[in-house]
XYZ file of C-alpha atoms in Angstrom:
285
model
C 251.708 -33.763 -75.606
C 249.586 -34.967 -72.425
C 247.005 -32.289 -70.875
C 245.981 -32.828 -67.782
C 242.223 -32.249 -66.591
C 241.074 -31.352 -63.357
C 237.862 -32.512 -61.487
C 236.357 -28.893 -61.760
C 237.196 -28.812 -65.746
C 236.077 -32.061 -66.737
C 232.610 -31.367 -64.607
C 232.363 -28.293 -66.797
C 233.176 -30.272 -70.016
C 230.995 -32.671 -68.848
C 228.210 -29.867 -68.311
C 228.223 -28.061 -71.383
C 228.385 -31.284 -73.144
C 224.788 -31.969 -71.329
C 223.709 -28.892 -71.937
C 224.740 -29.037 -76.133
C 222.539 -32.203 -76.167
C 219.293 -31.140 -74.825
C 219.423 -28.065 -76.774
C 220.032 -30.581 -79.418
C 217.311 -32.725 -78.617
C 214.982 -29.663 -78.453
C 216.042 -28.532 -81.884
C 215.209 -31.774 -83.411
C 211.956 -32.174 -82.950
C 209.721 -33.331 -85.441
C 206.664 -30.641 -86.601
C 204.626 -34.378 -85.372
C 206.044 -34.652 -82.196
C 205.576 -30.820 -81.726
C 201.530 -31.058 -82.857
C 201.159 -34.615 -80.541
C 202.791 -32.914 -77.703
C 200.634 -29.979 -77.946
C 197.473 -31.700 -77.954
C 198.235 -33.863 -75.216
C 199.229 -31.024 -73.193
C 195.753 -29.299 -73.849
C 194.164 -32.446 -72.981
C 195.234 -32.664 -69.526
C 194.974 -28.816 -68.576
C 193.609 -28.083 -65.119
C 193.271 -24.349 -65.128
C 194.742 -20.915 -66.652
C 194.965 -17.428 -66.035
C 196.776 -15.499 -68.493
C 196.237 -11.752 -70.382
C 194.496 -12.264 -73.669
C 194.672 -10.197 -76.363
C 192.532 -10.470 -79.706
C 192.223 -8.817 -83.074
C 188.854 -10.241 -85.275
C 187.838 -9.022 -88.444
C 184.529 -7.570 -88.251
C 181.670 -5.320 -90.576
C 183.211 -2.451 -90.284
C 187.141 -3.658 -90.211
C 189.387 -4.973 -87.201
C 187.887 -5.389 -83.652
C 190.567 -5.789 -80.382
C 189.609 -6.731 -77.869
C 191.964 -7.383 -74.469
C 190.346 -9.476 -70.998
C 192.278 -10.733 -67.856
C 191.158 -14.218 -67.896
C 190.664 -17.192 -65.207
C 190.166 -20.632 -66.348
C 189.375 -24.271 -64.510
C 188.946 -26.641 -67.040
C 186.864 -29.593 -65.149
C 184.222 -28.345 -63.714
C 184.358 -25.523 -66.368
C 184.833 -21.936 -64.717
C 185.116 -18.858 -65.817
C 186.219 -15.443 -65.279
C 186.831 -12.701 -67.659
C 187.696 -8.289 -66.467
C 187.592 -7.163 -69.466
C 188.009 -3.084 -68.748
C 185.941 -2.776 -66.249
C 182.996 -5.155 -67.285
C 183.492 -9.081 -64.762
C 182.238 -11.492 -66.369
C 180.922 -14.907 -64.237
C 180.405 -18.591 -65.506
C 179.738 -21.802 -63.353
C 179.568 -25.342 -64.993
C 175.841 -26.107 -63.789
C 175.056 -22.808 -62.422
C 172.675 -19.865 -63.194
C 170.863 -21.856 -65.479
C 173.744 -21.899 -67.935
C 173.760 -18.230 -67.748
C 176.510 -15.937 -67.349
C 176.446 -13.026 -64.571
C 178.096 -9.833 -65.708
C 178.577 -6.999 -64.029
C 178.403 -3.706 -66.541
C 180.903 -0.929 -66.363
C 178.191 1.529 -67.636
C 174.200 1.857 -67.597
C 172.325 0.103 -66.460
C 174.775 -0.624 -63.715
C 173.263 -3.952 -62.027
C 174.494 -7.164 -62.353
C 173.043 -9.011 -65.809
C 172.328 -13.046 -65.954
C 173.176 -13.364 -70.209
C 172.899 -15.969 -72.494
C 176.555 -16.623 -73.774
C 175.203 -17.487 -77.171
C 172.516 -14.392 -77.149
C 173.408 -11.451 -79.351
C 174.592 -9.100 -76.313
C 177.180 -11.168 -75.675
C 177.835 -11.986 -79.143
C 177.728 -9.166 -80.819
C 180.486 -9.167 -83.727
C 182.569 -11.257 -82.220
C 183.972 -14.856 -83.095
C 183.568 -17.225 -80.500
C 182.072 -17.136 -77.217
C 182.742 -18.510 -73.293
C 181.880 -21.611 -74.585
C 185.414 -21.107 -76.382
C 187.345 -20.508 -73.896
C 190.508 -21.550 -73.038
C 192.305 -24.581 -75.638
C 190.025 -27.221 -75.994
C 187.963 -26.066 -79.129
C 191.147 -24.998 -80.946
C 192.954 -28.351 -80.248
C 189.658 -29.958 -81.445
C 190.068 -27.948 -84.727
C 193.891 -29.002 -84.894
C 192.876 -32.667 -84.421
C 190.058 -32.846 -86.672
C 192.547 -30.749 -89.423
C 194.631 -34.224 -88.780
C 191.515 -36.606 -88.795
C 191.031 -35.463 -92.514
C 194.981 -34.924 -94.035
C 195.215 -38.569 -93.177
C 199.071 -39.551 -94.117
C 199.058 -36.333 -95.903
C 200.056 -34.120 -92.198
C 204.052 -32.976 -93.984
C 201.976 -32.074 -97.079
C 200.418 -29.092 -94.539
C 202.224 -28.904 -91.675
C 205.931 -27.641 -90.633
C 208.000 -26.240 -88.358
C 209.630 -23.210 -89.433
C 212.219 -22.856 -86.541
C 211.978 -21.262 -82.925
C 211.570 -17.667 -81.717
C 210.804 -16.000 -78.762
C 207.007 -14.761 -79.073
C 204.972 -12.792 -76.298
C 208.216 -13.351 -73.704
C 208.804 -16.679 -74.083
C 210.711 -19.119 -75.832
C 208.593 -20.978 -78.660
C 208.445 -22.770 -81.967
C 206.698 -21.538 -84.721
C 204.520 -23.919 -86.833
C 202.691 -23.148 -89.962
C 199.705 -24.915 -91.163
C 198.958 -24.567 -94.976
C 196.337 -25.734 -96.402
C 196.564 -24.478 -100.331
C 193.623 -25.899 -101.059
C 191.681 -24.177 -98.888
C 187.966 -22.757 -100.322
C 184.486 -22.389 -100.349
C 181.746 -25.343 -101.436
C 178.304 -25.352 -101.638
C 175.956 -27.136 -98.798
C 172.728 -27.560 -98.880
C 170.965 -27.067 -94.831
C 169.461 -29.786 -93.442
C 166.714 -29.832 -91.178
C 166.837 -27.605 -87.987
C 170.122 -26.852 -88.591
C 172.071 -23.440 -87.819
C 175.128 -21.551 -88.637
C 176.225 -22.598 -85.117
C 175.589 -26.169 -85.793
C 177.091 -26.615 -89.499
C 179.713 -24.952 -88.205
C 180.758 -27.042 -85.204
C 179.418 -30.283 -87.355
C 182.674 -29.319 -90.048
C 184.797 -27.250 -87.577
C 185.132 -24.108 -89.623
C 184.217 -21.391 -88.693
C 180.956 -19.261 -88.254
C 182.172 -15.800 -88.603
C 183.303 -17.340 -92.245
C 180.103 -18.776 -92.737
C 178.004 -15.109 -92.209
C 180.890 -12.996 -94.473
C 180.055 -15.389 -96.970
C 177.055 -15.633 -97.449
C 175.805 -11.809 -96.804
C 172.102 -12.824 -96.509
C 172.734 -13.894 -93.143
C 172.681 -10.230 -90.702
C 174.001 -12.018 -88.246
C 174.508 -16.016 -86.312
C 170.761 -16.139 -85.507
C 169.243 -15.925 -88.770
C 166.688 -19.130 -89.375
C 167.743 -21.299 -92.080
C 165.462 -23.245 -94.342
C 165.808 -26.726 -95.144
C 167.415 -26.898 -98.823
C 168.771 -23.711 -98.703
C 172.188 -23.008 -100.316
C 175.027 -21.895 -98.795
C 178.452 -21.134 -99.496
C 180.608 -22.557 -96.685
C 184.686 -23.273 -96.124
C 186.517 -26.693 -96.265
C 189.126 -26.225 -93.734
C 188.788 -23.641 -90.463
C 191.268 -21.528 -92.489
C 193.965 -21.765 -95.139
C 196.498 -20.349 -93.483
C 197.392 -20.087 -89.553
C 200.801 -19.373 -87.468
C 200.835 -20.879 -84.024
C 203.601 -20.199 -81.928
C 203.999 -23.370 -79.437
C 205.333 -22.529 -75.777
C 208.598 -24.551 -75.648
C 207.377 -25.297 -71.524
C 204.436 -25.740 -71.924
C 203.655 -26.527 -75.439
C 200.892 -24.702 -75.117
C 199.581 -22.246 -78.506
C 200.709 -19.026 -77.043
C 199.790 -16.757 -79.994
C 197.275 -17.886 -82.881
C 196.867 -16.070 -86.309
C 194.667 -17.464 -88.769
C 194.268 -16.493 -92.282
C 191.707 -17.082 -94.772
C 191.424 -15.943 -99.010
C 191.276 -12.155 -97.369
C 194.184 -12.147 -95.243
C 194.196 -12.173 -90.993
C 190.666 -13.331 -89.788
C 191.503 -13.995 -86.486
C 194.579 -13.167 -83.813
C 194.886 -14.502 -80.099
C 197.704 -13.810 -78.097
C 198.348 -15.249 -74.917
C 200.340 -13.063 -72.262
C 201.367 -13.990 -68.893
C 200.797 -17.404 -69.168
C 199.903 -19.256 -65.944
C 199.394 -23.235 -65.994
C 197.186 -25.414 -64.011
C 197.640 -22.578 -60.647
C 196.499 -22.971 -57.672
C 192.360 -21.026 -56.833
C 191.465 -19.902 -53.949
C 187.819 -21.955 -52.863
C 186.080 -18.839 -53.854
C 187.640 -17.546 -56.672
C 185.138 -18.741 -58.788
C 182.443 -17.027 -57.061
C 180.697 -13.705 -57.261
C 181.458 -13.188 -53.283
C 185.306 -13.051 -53.919
C 187.082 -10.278 -53.145
C 188.368 -8.680 -55.479
C 185.359 -9.178 -57.659
C 183.118 -5.978 -57.916
C 178.875 -8.390 -58.287
C-alpha cells in the first residue's frame, strides 16, 4: 500500500522530528557539560533582577530572609529591598560602605560596613558575595581539587521544575567531607581562612564555639577545626535556559546548612541610568 503525504503533513512530520531531536539533545547533556555551561554563564553575566528567599542555620535555629535584588556585575552595583529596609552599595563610592535606610529607629540613613557587625549579625554571607561569582568560584575550586574524579562527586539526577523554571538537578556529594585541624597563621581571620580554602565562615564559627562571632581576634599558632570542603552535599537546580542556579541547597554533617531560592529571575536586564542612585524615583532614601 502506498501512502501519499501532502506538503502540510510533511511539514508537521519534519517539525515534530526536529522537536524530538532537540529535546533529546538537551536531555543528553552530561553533568560536566551542564556545569561548564553554568560557569560560563556566570562569567558572562552582566546584571540580574530577582526575588531571593534565604534559609540559613543560625545560633538559635534557622533564619529566614526575603529580599528584592538588583545587581550589576561590572561596575558592581547592588540595591536590596528587605521588608521596608533599603540598601544601596555602589563600587568606588561612599568609602566602600553601604547606604542603609532602616524601617525603624533611628529613622535616618546609615552608612555601614558590609563586613561589619551591624550588617553581618548571624548571617552566612555579606553584600560582597551577592550575585553568582562567589558560588561559581566554590564550584570551580571543587572541580580543581577533584582533578580527574569529577564523576565521583558530581552527577545529574534528572530534570525538574523549580521556582517555576525547567531545571537540571545536579548533585554534588563530597563523601569524604570532614573537619580537619588547622594552625592559624599570622594576621589571619575567620574570613581570610574561609576565602583561602573556599569554605564556609559560619561552619568555622559553629565548629569552634570559643569564637563568639566573625570578629574575634585569632592568635598565631592557635589550632582550630575547619571543614575540608564547602559542603558535604549540594543539591543545585540549574535553569535550562540561562544555565544559572535557581535553587541551591547546602548540607553539612548536621543537615541543612543553607538554602537559596531565586524567583522571578531577569538576566541582563536594562537598568535605568539612576537605578543605583539614592535619588531614584522608586526609592525612599
